[in-house]
Amino acid sequence: MSELSHVDREGRARMVDVSAKADTARIAVAAGELRTTPEVIRLVRADDMPKADVLSTARIAGINGAKKTSELIPLCHQLALSSVNVSFGFTEDAITIEATAKTKGPTGVEMEALTAVAVAGLTLHDMVKAVDPAATLNGVRLVTKEGGKHGHWVRPEAEQQKHDHTKHETPAAAPASRAGEGRTAAVVVASTGAAAGTRTDTTGPVLAKWLAEQGFSVRGPLVFADADISFGLSDALASEPDLVISTGGTGASPTDATPEATLALIDRELPGVADAIRQAGTAKFPLAALSRGVAGLAGRTVIVNLPGSPGGVKDGIAVLTPILEHLLAQVAGGGNHE
C-alpha cells in the first residue's frame, strides 16, 4: 500500500469506511517485552513484589486495554472482540508479553492486540518501578495477523531470521539430526499455575531449546491455563507452523483437556507417535500409561501432545528426534517411502 489509509485526499485525518467489507474471522498476535533486572524477574516469578499478583494484574489490564482501543486510538473502529489472551514469559532480564485478539468483522484486530501488549507492559512497569524505576518497555510489534482481503501475514523479520539462520549454517557445523532446518514450530504449555504466575514451567523452555537446536524458528513457550488450552492450540495454529508441541493437560484430572482440544483441531491422527511416547515413558515410570496425549495433523501442521513433566518431555524428545525429519517431509508431500 503506497498511501496512508487514514488520510483523505486533502490530507485530513479520517476514519476508514469499512461498510462495504465482508465480515471475516480476524486474528492478530502482538508482542513486546519489559526489560528490567534479574532481581525483578526473581521477585515477579516468586510473586514477591511490593505490589503483589503482578502478572494477573497486568493480564487483566492488557485485556481491558484491548477492549478500550477505540477510545484510546481516535480513528480505530469499535470492535466486538470475541477473545483476548495475554501471556507472559521470562528471560534473564526481561518479561516477555504476547497478546492475541480475535473478532469477526469487516476490519482487522491488530490495534487491539498491540494495545493489549502496551497496556500490559505499562502495568508491569507500574508494578515493578519501586524496585527498578529504570525498566523499559521495548519492541511492541505486530507478529502475525489473519483474515480479510490479505489473508495471512507474518512479520517479515521473522522470515528473515529463518533465512539468515539457514544461510549462515554451514554443512560442517550442522548436526546430521537437524530435522527442522528452515521450518517453524510453536510450543504450547497447559498449566493453570504457570499461567497465573504461581509456579514455574520447566517443560516449555526445554522444548523450545531443543527445537531451536534442531533448526526450527520457535514461537513460545505460549502458556495457557488448562481451561484455555483450546484457545492456546488454535492460537499456535493461526500462523500455520510446521510443528506444534504441547506439554501438560494430558492426564486423567477433571481439568486436563489437552487431548480433547487437540482432537477437535486435527484432521488425521498419528496414533503410532502418541503410543510410542507413552511406551517410552511407561518403560521407566508406570504412571506414564495414564497420559492421554494424542498426535495428529491439522492441515500440514503436525501436533504432538506431551505430558507436563520433565521426564515426559524427555521421553517425547527421544521418540521424536529420529522420526521428525521423515514425518515432516511426508506431511509436506515428500519423504522416501522405500
mmCIF file of N, CA and C in Angstrom, residues 38-171:
data_model
loop_
_atom_site.group_PDB
_atom_site.id
_atom_site.type_symbol
_atom_site.label_atom_id
_atom_site.label_comp_id
_atom_site.label_asym_id
_atom_site.label_seq_id
_atom_site.Cartn_x
_atom_site.Cartn_y
_atom_site.Cartn_z
ATOM 1 N N PRO A 38 17.536 -8.821 36.759
ATOM 2 C CA PRO A 38 17.345 -10.195 37.232
ATOM 3 C C PRO A 38 16.643 -10.252 38.586
ATOM 4 N N GLU A 39 16.894 -9.246 39.443
ATOM 5 C CA GLU A 39 16.226 -9.223 40.746
ATOM 6 C C GLU A 39 14.710 -9.108 40.586
ATOM 7 N N VAL A 40 14.271 -8.220 39.687
ATOM 8 C CA VAL A 40 12.839 -8.073 39.442
ATOM 9 C C VAL A 40 12.251 -9.370 38.884
ATOM 10 N N ILE A 41 12.965 -10.000 37.955
ATOM 11 C CA ILE A 41 12.483 -11.260 37.393
ATOM 12 C C ILE A 41 12.268 -12.278 38.505
ATOM 13 N N ARG A 42 13.233 -12.368 39.411
ATOM 14 C CA ARG A 42 13.111 -13.314 40.511
ATOM 15 C C ARG A 42 11.907 -12.986 41.393
ATOM 16 N N LEU A 43 11.716 -11.712 41.691
ATOM 17 C CA LEU A 43 10.612 -11.314 42.557
ATOM 18 C C LEU A 43 9.255 -11.562 41.897
ATOM 19 N N VAL A 44 9.161 -11.260 40.610
ATOM 20 C CA VAL A 44 7.895 -11.467 39.903
ATOM 21 C C VAL A 44 7.559 -12.948 39.832
ATOM 22 N N ARG A 45 8.540 -13.761 39.526
ATOM 23 C CA ARG A 45 8.300 -15.204 39.416
ATOM 24 C C ARG A 45 7.906 -15.799 40.757
ATOM 25 N N ALA A 46 8.402 -15.192 41.837
ATOM 26 C CA ALA A 46 8.058 -15.669 43.179
ATOM 27 C C ALA A 46 6.823 -14.969 43.739
ATOM 28 N N ASP A 47 6.240 -14.055 42.938
ATOM 29 C CA ASP A 47 5.091 -13.261 43.383
ATOM 30 C C ASP A 47 5.415 -12.544 44.697
ATOM 31 N N ASP A 48 6.617 -11.941 44.732
ATOM 32 C CA ASP A 48 7.127 -11.355 45.966
ATOM 33 C C ASP A 48 7.407 -9.862 45.815
ATOM 34 N N MET A 49 6.718 -9.208 44.877
ATOM 35 C CA MET A 49 6.887 -7.770 44.686
ATOM 36 C C MET A 49 6.127 -6.999 45.751
ATOM 37 N N PRO A 50 6.505 -5.727 45.986
ATOM 38 C CA PRO A 50 5.735 -4.889 46.913
ATOM 39 C C PRO A 50 4.263 -4.792 46.501
ATOM 40 N N LYS A 51 4.005 -4.722 45.181
ATOM 41 C CA LYS A 51 2.630 -4.808 44.681
ATOM 42 C C LYS A 51 2.444 -6.244 44.187
ATOM 43 N N ALA A 52 1.697 -7.037 44.921
ATOM 44 C CA ALA A 52 1.624 -8.465 44.639
ATOM 45 C C ALA A 52 0.755 -8.762 43.425
ATOM 46 N N ASP A 53 0.742 -10.043 43.035
ATOM 47 C CA ASP A 53 -0.101 -10.519 41.939
ATOM 48 C C ASP A 53 0.201 -9.761 40.649
ATOM 49 N N VAL A 54 1.479 -9.663 40.320
ATOM 50 C CA VAL A 54 1.932 -8.812 39.226
ATOM 51 C C VAL A 54 1.359 -9.252 37.879
ATOM 52 N N LEU A 55 1.548 -10.514 37.527
ATOM 53 C CA LEU A 55 1.156 -10.971 36.196
ATOM 54 C C LEU A 55 -0.360 -10.956 36.008
ATOM 55 N N SER A 56 -1.094 -11.359 37.030
ATOM 56 C CA SER A 56 -2.555 -11.353 36.898
ATOM 57 C C SER A 56 -3.080 -9.942 36.688
ATOM 58 N N THR A 57 -2.506 -8.980 37.416
ATOM 59 C CA THR A 57 -2.927 -7.588 37.253
ATOM 60 C C THR A 57 -2.612 -7.082 35.851
ATOM 61 N N ALA A 58 -1.399 -7.383 35.368
ATOM 62 C CA ALA A 58 -1.015 -6.934 34.029
ATOM 63 C C ALA A 58 -1.857 -7.610 32.950
ATOM 64 N N ARG A 59 -2.193 -8.877 33.172
ATOM 65 C CA ARG A 59 -3.030 -9.590 32.182
ATOM 66 C C ARG A 59 -4.414 -8.934 32.069
ATOM 67 N N ILE A 60 -5.031 -8.675 33.199
ATOM 68 C CA ILE A 60 -6.361 -8.037 33.185
ATOM 69 C C ILE A 60 -6.278 -6.644 32.560
ATOM 70 N N ALA A 61 -5.204 -5.908 32.871
ATOM 71 C CA ALA A 61 -5.030 -4.572 32.292
ATOM 72 C C ALA A 61 -4.911 -4.657 30.778
ATOM 73 N N GLY A 62 -4.142 -5.639 30.285
ATOM 74 C CA GLY A 62 -3.991 -5.791 28.844
ATOM 75 C C GLY A 62 -5.307 -6.108 28.160
ATOM 76 N N ILE A 63 -6.078 -7.011 28.751
ATOM 77 C CA ILE A 63 -7.383 -7.358 28.181
ATOM 78 C C ILE A 63 -8.302 -6.138 28.171
ATOM 79 N N ASN A 64 -8.293 -5.403 29.266
ATOM 80 C CA ASN A 64 -9.134 -4.207 29.346
ATOM 81 C C ASN A 64 -8.675 -3.157 28.334
ATOM 82 N N GLY A 65 -7.355 -3.046 28.132
ATOM 83 C CA GLY A 65 -6.830 -2.102 27.152
ATOM 84 C C GLY A 65 -7.290 -2.440 25.744
ATOM 85 N N ALA A 66 -7.292 -3.737 25.417
ATOM 86 C CA ALA A 66 -7.760 -4.161 24.095
ATOM 87 C C ALA A 66 -9.219 -3.770 23.896
ATOM 88 N N LYS A 67 -10.025 -3.953 24.917
ATOM 89 C CA LYS A 67 -11.456 -3.634 24.824
ATOM 90 C C LYS A 67 -11.699 -2.140 24.655
ATOM 91 N N LYS A 68 -10.770 -1.317 25.117
ATOM 92 C CA LYS A 68 -10.949 0.133 25.059
ATOM 93 C C LYS A 68 -10.113 0.790 23.951
ATOM 94 N N THR A 69 -9.623 -0.004 23.007
ATOM 95 C CA THR A 69 -8.731 0.533 21.977
ATOM 96 C C THR A 69 -9.355 1.683 21.208
ATOM 97 N N SER A 70 -10.625 1.555 20.841
ATOM 98 C CA SER A 70 -11.265 2.606 20.048
ATOM 99 C C SER A 70 -11.399 3.913 20.834
ATOM 100 N N GLU A 71 -11.352 3.852 22.158
ATOM 101 C CA GLU A 71 -11.391 5.067 22.984
ATOM 102 C C GLU A 71 -10.011 5.706 23.091
ATOM 103 N N LEU A 72 -8.960 4.887 22.938
ATOM 104 C CA LEU A 72 -7.593 5.385 23.101
ATOM 105 C C LEU A 72 -6.969 5.826 21.776
ATOM 106 N N ILE A 73 -7.284 5.103 20.695
ATOM 107 C CA ILE A 73 -6.743 5.413 19.370
ATOM 108 C C ILE A 73 -7.878 6.024 18.560
ATOM 109 N N PRO A 74 -7.834 7.311 18.266
ATOM 110 C CA PRO A 74 -9.031 8.028 17.817
ATOM 111 C C PRO A 74 -9.677 7.532 16.520
ATOM 112 N N LEU A 75 -8.920 6.946 15.600
ATOM 113 C CA LEU A 75 -9.512 6.557 14.318
ATOM 114 C C LEU A 75 -9.796 5.055 14.226
ATOM 115 N N CYS A 76 -9.638 4.334 15.335
ATOM 116 C CA CYS A 76 -9.939 2.909 15.345
ATOM 117 C C CYS A 76 -11.441 2.680 15.416
ATOM 118 N N HIS A 77 -11.894 1.618 14.748
ATOM 119 C CA HIS A 77 -13.303 1.231 14.817
ATOM 120 C C HIS A 77 -13.583 0.493 16.126
ATOM 121 N N GLN A 78 -14.794 0.593 16.594
ATOM 122 C CA GLN A 78 -15.228 -0.226 17.721
ATOM 123 C C GLN A 78 -15.433 -1.656 17.229
ATOM 124 N N LEU A 79 -14.838 -2.602 17.915
ATOM 125 C CA LEU A 79 -14.942 -3.994 17.520
ATOM 126 C C LEU A 79 -15.560 -4.830 18.633
ATOM 127 N N ALA A 80 -16.339 -5.813 18.232
ATOM 128 C CA ALA A 80 -16.869 -6.783 19.195
ATOM 129 C C ALA A 80 -15.840 -7.902 19.315
ATOM 130 N N LEU A 81 -14.978 -7.808 20.294
ATOM 131 C CA LEU A 81 -13.921 -8.796 20.457
ATOM 132 C C LEU A 81 -14.507 -10.112 20.952
ATOM 133 N N SER A 82 -14.139 -11.193 20.290
ATOM 134 C CA SER A 82 -14.606 -12.500 20.735
ATOM 135 C C SER A 82 -13.635 -13.137 21.712
ATOM 136 N N SER A 83 -12.371 -12.696 21.696
ATOM 137 C CA SER A 83 -11.381 -13.265 22.604
ATOM 138 C C SER A 83 -10.157 -12.371 22.664
ATOM 139 N N VAL A 84 -9.610 -12.233 23.858
ATOM 140 C CA VAL A 84 -8.306 -11.585 24.051
ATOM 141 C C VAL A 84 -7.527 -12.429 25.046
ATOM 142 N N ASN A 85 -6.309 -12.814 24.676
ATOM 143 C CA ASN A 85 -5.465 -13.584 25.580
ATOM 144 C C ASN A 85 -4.129 -12.880 25.728
ATOM 145 N N VAL A 86 -3.687 -12.719 26.954
ATOM 146 C CA VAL A 86 -2.387 -12.093 27.231
ATOM 147 C C VAL A 86 -1.552 -13.085 28.022
ATOM 148 N N SER A 87 -0.353 -13.395 27.535
ATOM 149 C CA SER A 87 0.517 -14.344 28.222
ATOM 150 C C SER A 87 1.908 -13.739 28.409
ATOM 151 N N PHE A 88 2.640 -14.305 29.361
ATOM 152 C CA PHE A 88 3.955 -13.778 29.723
ATOM 153 C C PHE A 88 5.002 -14.885 29.730
ATOM 154 N N GLY A 89 6.231 -14.502 29.485
ATOM 155 C CA GLY A 89 7.361 -15.408 29.608
ATOM 156 C C GLY A 89 8.513 -14.655 30.247
ATOM 157 N N PHE A 90 9.611 -15.358 30.506
ATOM 158 C CA PHE A 90 10.736 -14.735 31.193
ATOM 159 C C PHE A 90 12.052 -15.060 30.494
ATOM 160 N N THR A 91 12.922 -14.070 30.424
ATOM 161 C CA THR A 91 14.322 -14.311 30.125
ATOM 162 C C THR A 91 15.096 -13.870 31.361
ATOM 163 N N GLU A 92 16.406 -13.853 31.276
ATOM 164 C CA GLU A 92 17.195 -13.488 32.450
ATOM 165 C C GLU A 92 16.918 -12.067 32.910
ATOM 166 N N ASP A 93 16.624 -11.163 31.963
ATOM 167 C CA ASP A 93 16.437 -9.766 32.350
ATOM 168 C C ASP A 93 15.230 -9.119 31.648
ATOM 169 N N ALA A 94 14.231 -9.902 31.309
ATOM 170 C CA ALA A 94 13.046 -9.338 30.658
ATOM 171 C C ALA A 94 11.824 -10.201 30.924
ATOM 172 N N ILE A 95 10.673 -9.532 30.950
ATOM 173 C CA ILE A 95 9.388 -10.218 30.950
ATOM 174 C C ILE A 95 8.810 -10.048 29.553
ATOM 175 N N THR A 96 8.618 -11.135 28.842
ATOM 176 C CA THR A 96 8.057 -11.056 27.502
ATOM 177 C C THR A 96 6.536 -11.055 27.578
ATOM 178 N N ILE A 97 5.929 -10.350 26.637
ATOM 179 C CA ILE A 97 4.469 -10.186 26.618
ATOM 180 C C ILE A 97 3.965 -10.579 25.236
ATOM 181 N N GLU A 98 2.920 -11.369 25.185
ATOM 182 C CA GLU A 98 2.288 -11.702 23.904
ATOM 183 C C GLU A 98 0.777 -11.613 24.070
ATOM 184 N N ALA A 99 0.121 -10.986 23.128
ATOM 185 C CA ALA A 99 -1.333 -10.824 23.166
ATOM 186 C C ALA A 99 -1.936 -11.291 21.855
ATOM 187 N N THR A 100 -3.025 -12.030 21.950
ATOM 188 C CA THR A 100 -3.778 -12.475 20.781
ATOM 189 C C THR A 100 -5.199 -11.956 20.897
ATOM 190 N N ALA A 101 -5.666 -11.282 19.865
ATOM 191 C CA ALA A 101 -7.031 -10.741 19.838
ATOM 192 C C ALA A 101 -7.784 -11.359 18.668
ATOM 193 N N LYS A 102 -9.059 -11.653 18.885
ATOM 194 C CA LYS A 102 -9.895 -12.247 17.846
ATOM 195 C C LYS A 102 -11.218 -11.504 17.737
ATOM 196 N N THR A 103 -11.729 -11.448 16.517
ATOM 197 C CA THR A 103 -13.057 -10.902 16.284
ATOM 198 C C THR A 103 -13.569 -11.457 14.961
ATOM 199 N N LYS A 104 -14.814 -11.205 14.668
ATOM 200 C CA LYS A 104 -15.362 -11.477 13.339
ATOM 201 C C LYS A 104 -16.016 -10.195 12.876
ATOM 202 N N GLY A 105 -15.470 -9.616 11.799
ATOM 203 C CA GLY A 105 -15.978 -8.332 11.367
ATOM 204 C C GLY A 105 -15.331 -7.870 10.082
ATOM 205 N N PRO A 106 -15.562 -6.594 9.701
ATOM 206 C CA PRO A 106 -15.069 -6.085 8.424
ATOM 207 C C PRO A 106 -13.682 -5.458 8.493
ATOM 208 N N THR A 107 -13.083 -5.391 9.673
ATOM 209 C CA THR A 107 -11.767 -4.756 9.784
ATOM 210 C C THR A 107 -10.907 -5.503 10.784
ATOM 211 N N GLY A 108 -9.602 -5.285 10.673
ATOM 212 C CA GLY A 108 -8.647 -6.071 11.442
ATOM 213 C C GLY A 108 -8.609 -5.727 12.917
ATOM 214 N N VAL A 109 -7.925 -6.608 13.668
ATOM 215 C CA VAL A 109 -7.894 -6.514 15.120
ATOM 216 C C VAL A 109 -6.461 -6.291 15.612
ATOM 217 N N GLU A 110 -5.594 -5.781 14.696
ATOM 218 C CA GLU A 110 -4.190 -5.578 15.043
ATOM 219 C C GLU A 110 -4.008 -4.570 16.175
ATOM 220 N N MET A 111 -4.740 -3.457 16.103
ATOM 221 C CA MET A 111 -4.543 -2.409 17.105
ATOM 222 C C MET A 111 -4.953 -2.879 18.493
ATOM 223 N N GLU A 112 -5.952 -3.748 18.549
ATOM 224 C CA GLU A 112 -6.387 -4.278 19.840
ATOM 225 C C GLU A 112 -5.291 -5.150 20.456
ATOM 226 N N ALA A 113 -4.655 -5.989 19.628
ATOM 227 C CA ALA A 113 -3.565 -6.820 20.135
ATOM 228 C C ALA A 113 -2.382 -5.967 20.578
ATOM 229 N N LEU A 114 -2.034 -4.949 19.775
ATOM 230 C CA LEU A 114 -0.930 -4.064 20.135
ATOM 231 C C LEU A 114 -1.223 -3.270 21.407
ATOM 232 N N THR A 115 -2.456 -2.799 21.537
ATOM 233 C CA THR A 115 -2.824 -2.043 22.731
ATOM 234 C C THR A 115 -2.778 -2.932 23.964
ATOM 235 N N ALA A 116 -3.192 -4.191 23.814
ATOM 236 C CA ALA A 116 -3.132 -5.121 24.936
ATOM 237 C C ALA A 116 -1.695 -5.292 25.423
ATOM 238 N N VAL A 117 -0.746 -5.430 24.489
ATOM 239 C CA VAL A 117 0.660 -5.566 24.867
ATOM 240 C C VAL A 117 1.160 -4.300 25.543
ATOM 241 N N ALA A 118 0.834 -3.150 24.966
ATOM 242 C CA ALA A 118 1.318 -1.874 25.516
ATOM 243 C C ALA A 118 0.782 -1.622 26.919
ATOM 244 N N VAL A 119 -0.514 -1.850 27.108
ATOM 245 C CA VAL A 119 -1.117 -1.587 28.419
ATOM 246 C C VAL A 119 -0.630 -2.604 29.446
ATOM 247 N N ALA A 120 -0.515 -3.873 29.034
ATOM 248 C CA ALA A 120 0.031 -4.873 29.954
ATOM 249 C C ALA A 120 1.459 -4.509 30.352
ATOM 250 N N GLY A 121 2.262 -4.048 29.376
ATOM 251 C CA GLY A 121 3.639 -3.666 29.656
ATOM 252 C C GLY A 121 3.745 -2.464 30.571
ATOM 253 N N LEU A 122 2.899 -1.477 30.347
ATOM 254 C CA LEU A 122 2.902 -0.303 31.230
ATOM 255 C C LEU A 122 2.459 -0.672 32.641
ATOM 256 N N THR A 123 1.526 -1.603 32.739
ATOM 257 C CA THR A 123 1.098 -2.059 34.059
ATOM 258 C C THR A 123 2.224 -2.801 34.761
ATOM 259 N N LEU A 124 2.953 -3.624 34.023
ATOM 260 C CA LEU A 124 4.121 -4.276 34.607
ATOM 261 C C LEU A 124 5.117 -3.236 35.121
ATOM 262 N N HIS A 125 5.339 -2.187 34.314
ATOM 263 C CA HIS A 125 6.268 -1.119 34.739
ATOM 264 C C HIS A 125 5.795 -0.501 36.050
ATOM 265 N N ASP A 126 4.507 -0.229 36.146
ATOM 266 C CA ASP A 126 3.957 0.348 37.372
ATOM 267 C C ASP A 126 4.166 -0.586 38.566
ATOM 268 N N MET A 127 4.041 -1.894 38.307
ATOM 269 C CA MET A 127 4.149 -2.859 39.396
ATOM 270 C C MET A 127 5.592 -3.046 39.874
ATOM 271 N N VAL A 128 6.577 -2.843 38.976
ATOM 272 C CA VAL A 128 7.968 -3.117 39.347
ATOM 273 C C VAL A 128 8.785 -1.860 39.609
ATOM 274 N N LYS A 129 8.210 -0.692 39.393
ATOM 275 C CA LYS A 129 9.009 0.543 39.434
ATOM 276 C C LYS A 129 9.620 0.822 40.796
ATOM 277 N N ALA A 130 9.011 0.306 41.865
ATOM 278 C CA ALA A 130 9.589 0.531 43.193
ATOM 279 C C ALA A 130 10.943 -0.154 43.328
ATOM 280 N N VAL A 131 11.139 -1.244 42.588
ATOM 281 C CA VAL A 131 12.402 -1.973 42.634
ATOM 282 C C VAL A 131 13.318 -1.544 41.497
ATOM 283 N N ASP A 132 12.735 -1.294 40.303
ATOM 284 C CA ASP A 132 13.532 -0.911 39.136
ATOM 285 C C ASP A 132 12.841 0.215 38.368
ATOM 286 N N PRO A 133 13.052 1.463 38.792
ATOM 287 C CA PRO A 133 12.424 2.578 38.076
ATOM 288 C C PRO A 133 12.975 2.768 36.664
ATOM 289 N N ALA A 134 14.089 2.123 36.339
ATOM 290 C CA ALA A 134 14.691 2.262 35.007
ATOM 291 C C ALA A 134 14.188 1.206 34.019
ATOM 292 N N ALA A 135 13.226 0.369 34.401
ATOM 293 C CA ALA A 135 12.693 -0.645 33.487
ATOM 294 C C ALA A 135 12.164 0.023 32.218
ATOM 295 N N THR A 136 12.307 -0.657 31.076
ATOM 296 C CA THR A 136 11.870 -0.071 29.802
ATOM 297 C C THR A 136 10.963 -1.050 29.062
ATOM 298 N N LEU A 137 9.928 -0.502 28.442
ATOM 299 C CA LEU A 137 9.026 -1.285 27.606
ATOM 300 C C LEU A 137 9.523 -1.189 26.164
ATOM 301 N N ASN A 138 9.883 -2.317 25.565
ATOM 302 C CA ASN A 138 10.531 -2.337 24.250
ATOM 303 C C ASN A 138 9.770 -3.218 23.250
ATOM 304 N N GLY A 139 9.991 -2.912 21.980
ATOM 305 C CA GLY A 139 9.648 -3.837 20.908
ATOM 306 C C GLY A 139 8.182 -4.179 20.767
ATOM 307 N N VAL A 140 7.275 -3.255 21.062
ATOM 308 C CA VAL A 140 5.853 -3.545 20.853
ATOM 309 C C VAL A 140 5.609 -3.635 19.354
ATOM 310 N N ARG A 141 5.177 -4.797 18.890
ATOM 311 C CA ARG A 141 5.117 -5.039 17.452
ATOM 312 C C ARG A 141 4.046 -6.066 17.112
ATOM 313 N N LEU A 142 3.553 -5.985 15.889
ATOM 314 C CA LEU A 142 2.638 -6.993 15.367
ATOM 315 C C LEU A 142 3.457 -8.182 14.884
ATOM 316 N N VAL A 143 3.038 -9.389 15.261
ATOM 317 C CA VAL A 143 3.754 -10.610 14.893
ATOM 318 C C VAL A 143 3.076 -11.309 13.720
ATOM 319 N N THR A 144 1.784 -11.553 13.840
ATOM 320 C CA THR A 144 1.025 -12.176 12.757
ATOM 321 C C THR A 144 -0.390 -11.615 12.738
ATOM 322 N N LYS A 145 -1.053 -11.744 11.595
ATOM 323 C CA LYS A 145 -2.469 -11.424 11.517
ATOM 324 C C LYS A 145 -3.123 -12.322 10.474
ATOM 325 N N GLU A 146 -4.419 -12.564 10.682
ATOM 326 C CA GLU A 146 -5.200 -13.424 9.799
ATOM 327 C C GLU A 146 -6.509 -12.726 9.453
ATOM 328 N N GLY A 147 -7.024 -13.047 8.255
ATOM 329 C CA GLY A 147 -8.361 -12.596 7.883
ATOM 330 C C GLY A 147 -8.349 -11.431 6.921
ATOM 331 N N GLY A 148 -9.518 -11.200 6.303
ATOM 332 C CA GLY A 148 -9.646 -10.084 5.379
ATOM 333 C C GLY A 148 -9.058 -10.384 4.013
ATOM 334 N N LYS A 149 -8.972 -9.348 3.197
ATOM 335 C CA LYS A 149 -8.528 -9.484 1.813
ATOM 336 C C LYS A 149 -7.109 -10.019 1.699
ATOM 337 N N HIS A 150 -6.243 -9.632 2.634
ATOM 338 C CA HIS A 150 -4.835 -10.003 2.528
ATOM 339 C C HIS A 150 -4.512 -11.327 3.204
ATOM 340 N N GLY A 151 -5.474 -11.927 3.891
ATOM 341 C CA GLY A 151 -5.274 -13.250 4.465
ATOM 342 C C GLY A 151 -4.210 -13.297 5.538
ATOM 343 N N HIS A 152 -3.289 -14.256 5.399
ATOM 344 C CA HIS A 152 -2.269 -14.497 6.417
ATOM 345 C C HIS A 152 -1.060 -13.594 6.212
ATOM 346 N N TRP A 153 -0.593 -12.972 7.282
ATOM 347 C CA TRP A 153 0.602 -12.112 7.239
ATOM 348 C C TRP A 153 1.487 -12.458 8.418
ATOM 349 N N VAL A 154 2.788 -12.589 8.164
ATOM 350 C CA VAL A 154 3.777 -12.835 9.210
ATOM 351 C C VAL A 154 4.813 -11.735 9.150
ATOM 352 N N ARG A 155 5.234 -11.265 10.292
ATOM 353 C CA ARG A 155 6.219 -10.178 10.345
ATOM 354 C C ARG A 155 7.458 -10.545 9.531
ATOM 355 N N PRO A 156 7.865 -9.697 8.592
ATOM 356 C CA PRO A 156 8.985 -10.041 7.695
ATOM 357 C C PRO A 156 10.268 -10.384 8.424
ATOM 358 N N GLU A 157 10.551 -9.754 9.552
ATOM 359 C CA GLU A 157 11.811 -10.018 10.227
ATOM 360 C C GLU A 157 11.888 -11.450 10.722
ATOM 361 N N ALA A 158 10.735 -12.057 11.031
ATOM 362 C CA ALA A 158 10.734 -13.457 11.450
ATOM 363 C C ALA A 158 11.162 -14.350 10.293
ATOM 364 N N GLU A 159 10.649 -14.066 9.100
ATOM 365 C CA GLU A 159 11.061 -14.822 7.926
ATOM 366 C C GLU A 159 12.531 -14.584 7.608
ATOM 367 N N GLN A 160 12.998 -13.347 7.793
ATOM 368 C CA GLN A 160 14.398 -13.031 7.528
ATOM 369 C C GLN A 160 15.312 -13.757 8.500
ATOM 370 N N GLN A 161 14.873 -13.852 9.766
ATOM 371 C CA GLN A 161 15.675 -14.560 10.752
ATOM 372 C C GLN A 161 15.842 -16.019 10.357
ATOM 373 N N LYS A 162 14.756 -16.639 9.855
ATOM 374 C CA LYS A 162 14.847 -18.023 9.405
ATOM 375 C C LYS A 162 15.827 -18.129 8.228
ATOM 376 N N HIS A 163 15.734 -17.183 7.297
ATOM 377 C CA HIS A 163 16.612 -17.184 6.120
ATOM 378 C C HIS A 163 18.066 -17.023 6.535
ATOM 379 N N ASP A 164 18.319 -16.074 7.447
ATOM 380 C CA ASP A 164 19.682 -15.819 7.884
ATOM 381 C C ASP A 164 20.256 -17.034 8.607
ATOM 382 N N HIS A 165 19.398 -17.669 9.416
ATOM 383 C CA HIS A 165 19.867 -18.834 10.161
ATOM 384 C C HIS A 165 20.315 -19.927 9.189
ATOM 385 N N THR A 166 19.503 -20.170 8.159
ATOM 386 C CA THR A 166 19.831 -21.203 7.189
ATOM 387 C C THR A 166 21.058 -20.818 6.379
ATOM 388 N N LYS A 167 21.147 -19.544 5.989
ATOM 389 C CA LYS A 167 22.244 -19.076 5.143
ATOM 390 C C LYS A 167 23.594 -19.201 5.839
ATOM 391 N N HIS A 168 23.627 -18.953 7.152
ATOM 392 C CA HIS A 168 24.888 -18.937 7.858
ATOM 393 C C HIS A 168 25.251 -20.287 8.460
ATOM 394 N N GLU A 169 24.384 -21.257 8.323
ATOM 395 C CA GLU A 169 24.685 -22.586 8.844
ATOM 396 C C GLU A 169 25.463 -23.362 7.805
ATOM 397 N N THR A 170 26.682 -23.732 8.085
ATOM 398 C CA THR A 170 27.481 -24.485 7.126
ATOM 399 C C THR A 170 27.253 -25.964 7.333
ATOM 400 N N PRO A 171 27.370 -26.777 6.276
ATOM 401 C CA PRO A 171 27.174 -28.211 6.418
ATOM 402 C C PRO A 171 28.087 -28.823 7.470
#
